[in-house]
mmCIF file of C-alpha atoms in Angstrom:
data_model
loop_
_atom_site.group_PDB
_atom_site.id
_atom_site.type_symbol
_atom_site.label_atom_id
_atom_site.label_comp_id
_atom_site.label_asym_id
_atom_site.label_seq_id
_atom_site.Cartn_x
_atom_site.Cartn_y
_atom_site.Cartn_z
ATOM 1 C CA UNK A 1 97.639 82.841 116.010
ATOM 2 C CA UNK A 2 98.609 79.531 114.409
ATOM 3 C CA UNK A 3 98.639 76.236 116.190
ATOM 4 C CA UNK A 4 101.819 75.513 116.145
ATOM 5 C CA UNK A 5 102.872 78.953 118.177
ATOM 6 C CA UNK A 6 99.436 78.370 120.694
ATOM 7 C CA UNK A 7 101.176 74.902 121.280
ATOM 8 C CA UNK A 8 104.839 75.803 121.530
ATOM 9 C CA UNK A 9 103.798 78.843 124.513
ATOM 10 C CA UNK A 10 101.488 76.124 126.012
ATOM 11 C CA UNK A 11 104.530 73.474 126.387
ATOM 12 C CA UNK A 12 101.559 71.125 124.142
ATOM 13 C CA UNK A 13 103.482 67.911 122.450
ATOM 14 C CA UNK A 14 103.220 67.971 118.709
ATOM 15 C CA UNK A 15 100.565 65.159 118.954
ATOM 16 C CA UNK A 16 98.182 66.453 121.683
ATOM 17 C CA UNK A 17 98.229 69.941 119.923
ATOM 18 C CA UNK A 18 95.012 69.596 118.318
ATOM 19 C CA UNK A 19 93.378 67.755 120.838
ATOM 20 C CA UNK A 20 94.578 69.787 123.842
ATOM 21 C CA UNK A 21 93.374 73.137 121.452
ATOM 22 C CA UNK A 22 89.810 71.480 121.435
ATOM 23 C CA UNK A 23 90.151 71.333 125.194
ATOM 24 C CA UNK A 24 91.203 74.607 126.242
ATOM 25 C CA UNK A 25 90.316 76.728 123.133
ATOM 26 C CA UNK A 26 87.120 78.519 122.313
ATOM 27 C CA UNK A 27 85.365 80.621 120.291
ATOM 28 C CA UNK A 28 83.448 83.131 121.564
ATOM 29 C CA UNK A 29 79.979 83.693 120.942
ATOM 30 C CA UNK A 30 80.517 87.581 119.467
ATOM 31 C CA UNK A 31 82.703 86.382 117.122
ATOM 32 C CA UNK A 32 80.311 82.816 115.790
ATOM 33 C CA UNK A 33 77.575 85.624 115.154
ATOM 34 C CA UNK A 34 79.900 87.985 113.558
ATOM 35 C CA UNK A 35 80.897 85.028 111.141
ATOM 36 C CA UNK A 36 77.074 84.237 111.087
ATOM 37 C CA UNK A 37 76.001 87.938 110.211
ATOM 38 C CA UNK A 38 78.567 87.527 107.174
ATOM 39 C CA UNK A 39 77.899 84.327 105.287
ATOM 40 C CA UNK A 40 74.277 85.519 105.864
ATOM 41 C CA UNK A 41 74.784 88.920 104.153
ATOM 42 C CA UNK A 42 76.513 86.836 101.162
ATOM 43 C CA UNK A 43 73.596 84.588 100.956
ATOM 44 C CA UNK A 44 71.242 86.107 101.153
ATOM 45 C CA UNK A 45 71.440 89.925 100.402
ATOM 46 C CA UNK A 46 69.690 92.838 99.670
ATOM 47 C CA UNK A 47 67.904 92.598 96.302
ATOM 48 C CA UNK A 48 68.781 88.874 95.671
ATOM 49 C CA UNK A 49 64.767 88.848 95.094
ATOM 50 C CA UNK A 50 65.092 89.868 91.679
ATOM 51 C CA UNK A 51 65.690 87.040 89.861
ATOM 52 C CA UNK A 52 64.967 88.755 86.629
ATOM 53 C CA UNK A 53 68.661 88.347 85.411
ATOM 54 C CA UNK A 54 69.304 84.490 85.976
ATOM 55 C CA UNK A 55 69.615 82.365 82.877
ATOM 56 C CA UNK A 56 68.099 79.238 82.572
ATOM 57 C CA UNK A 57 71.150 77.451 83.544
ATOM 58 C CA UNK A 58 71.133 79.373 86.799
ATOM 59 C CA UNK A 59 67.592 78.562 87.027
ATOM 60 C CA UNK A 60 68.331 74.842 86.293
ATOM 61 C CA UNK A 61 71.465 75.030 88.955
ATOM 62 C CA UNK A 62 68.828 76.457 91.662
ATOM 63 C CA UNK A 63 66.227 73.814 90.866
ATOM 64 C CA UNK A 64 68.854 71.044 91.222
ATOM 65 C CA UNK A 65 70.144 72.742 94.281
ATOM 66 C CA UNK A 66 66.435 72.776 95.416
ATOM 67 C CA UNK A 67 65.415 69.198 95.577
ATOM 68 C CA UNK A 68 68.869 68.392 97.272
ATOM 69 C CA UNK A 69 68.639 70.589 100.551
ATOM 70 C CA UNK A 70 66.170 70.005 103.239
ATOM 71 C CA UNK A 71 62.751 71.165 102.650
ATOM 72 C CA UNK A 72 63.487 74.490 104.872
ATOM 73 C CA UNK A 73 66.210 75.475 102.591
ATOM 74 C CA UNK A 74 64.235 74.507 99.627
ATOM 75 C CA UNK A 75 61.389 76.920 101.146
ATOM 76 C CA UNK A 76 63.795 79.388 101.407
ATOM 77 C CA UNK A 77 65.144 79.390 97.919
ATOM 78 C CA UNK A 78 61.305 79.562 96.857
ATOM 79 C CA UNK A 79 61.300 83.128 98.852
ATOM 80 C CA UNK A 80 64.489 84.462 97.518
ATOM 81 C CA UNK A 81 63.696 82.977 94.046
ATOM 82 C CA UNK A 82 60.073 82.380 93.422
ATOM 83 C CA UNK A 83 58.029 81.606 90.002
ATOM 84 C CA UNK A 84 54.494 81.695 88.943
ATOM 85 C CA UNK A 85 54.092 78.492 90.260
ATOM 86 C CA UNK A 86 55.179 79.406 93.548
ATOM 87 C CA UNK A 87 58.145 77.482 93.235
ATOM 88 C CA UNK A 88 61.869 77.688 93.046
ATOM 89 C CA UNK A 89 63.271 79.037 89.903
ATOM 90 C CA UNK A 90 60.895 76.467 87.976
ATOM 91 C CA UNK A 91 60.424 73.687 90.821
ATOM 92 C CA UNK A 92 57.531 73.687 93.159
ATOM 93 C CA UNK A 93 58.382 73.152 96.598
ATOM 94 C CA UNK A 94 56.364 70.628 98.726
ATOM 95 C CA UNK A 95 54.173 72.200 101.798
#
């Protein structure tokens, strides 16, 4: 339901919409692990293992991706997309 319509049935001024939606709105836990479950399945799906058919720009994307997020996603990029040297897609990962 839009904003707008939640604040209009609520008798919520224009300005205090958003604020008064933070207040009294929610989202329920079902649906934060629904959302969860889906980015997750786009992320990190079945079969994204086989790296065999990234390019080397793909490679060099991941590696660049690699030493900017924390060292947890790093390690998990090294799962998902590991080389001989145990790293990701070309770039070790630090223990």
């Amino acid at each position: 339901m839009p904003l707008r319509v939640i604040a209009d049935v609520m008798g919520w001024s224009p300005g205090s919409a958003a604020q008064m939606a933070g207040r009294y709105m929610h989202v329920p836990d079902a649906i934060r692990e629904s959302i969860a479950r889906q980015v997750g399945g786009l992320l990190w799906t079945e079969g994204a293992d086989d790296a065999s058919d990234l390019t080397e720009e793909h490679r060099a994307a991941i590696r660049q991706l690699a030493e900017a997020l924390p060292s947890r996603w790093s390690e998990r990029l090294a799962e998902v997309f590991p080389d001989d040297a145990g790293g990701t897609a070309g770039v070790p990962v630090s223990a």
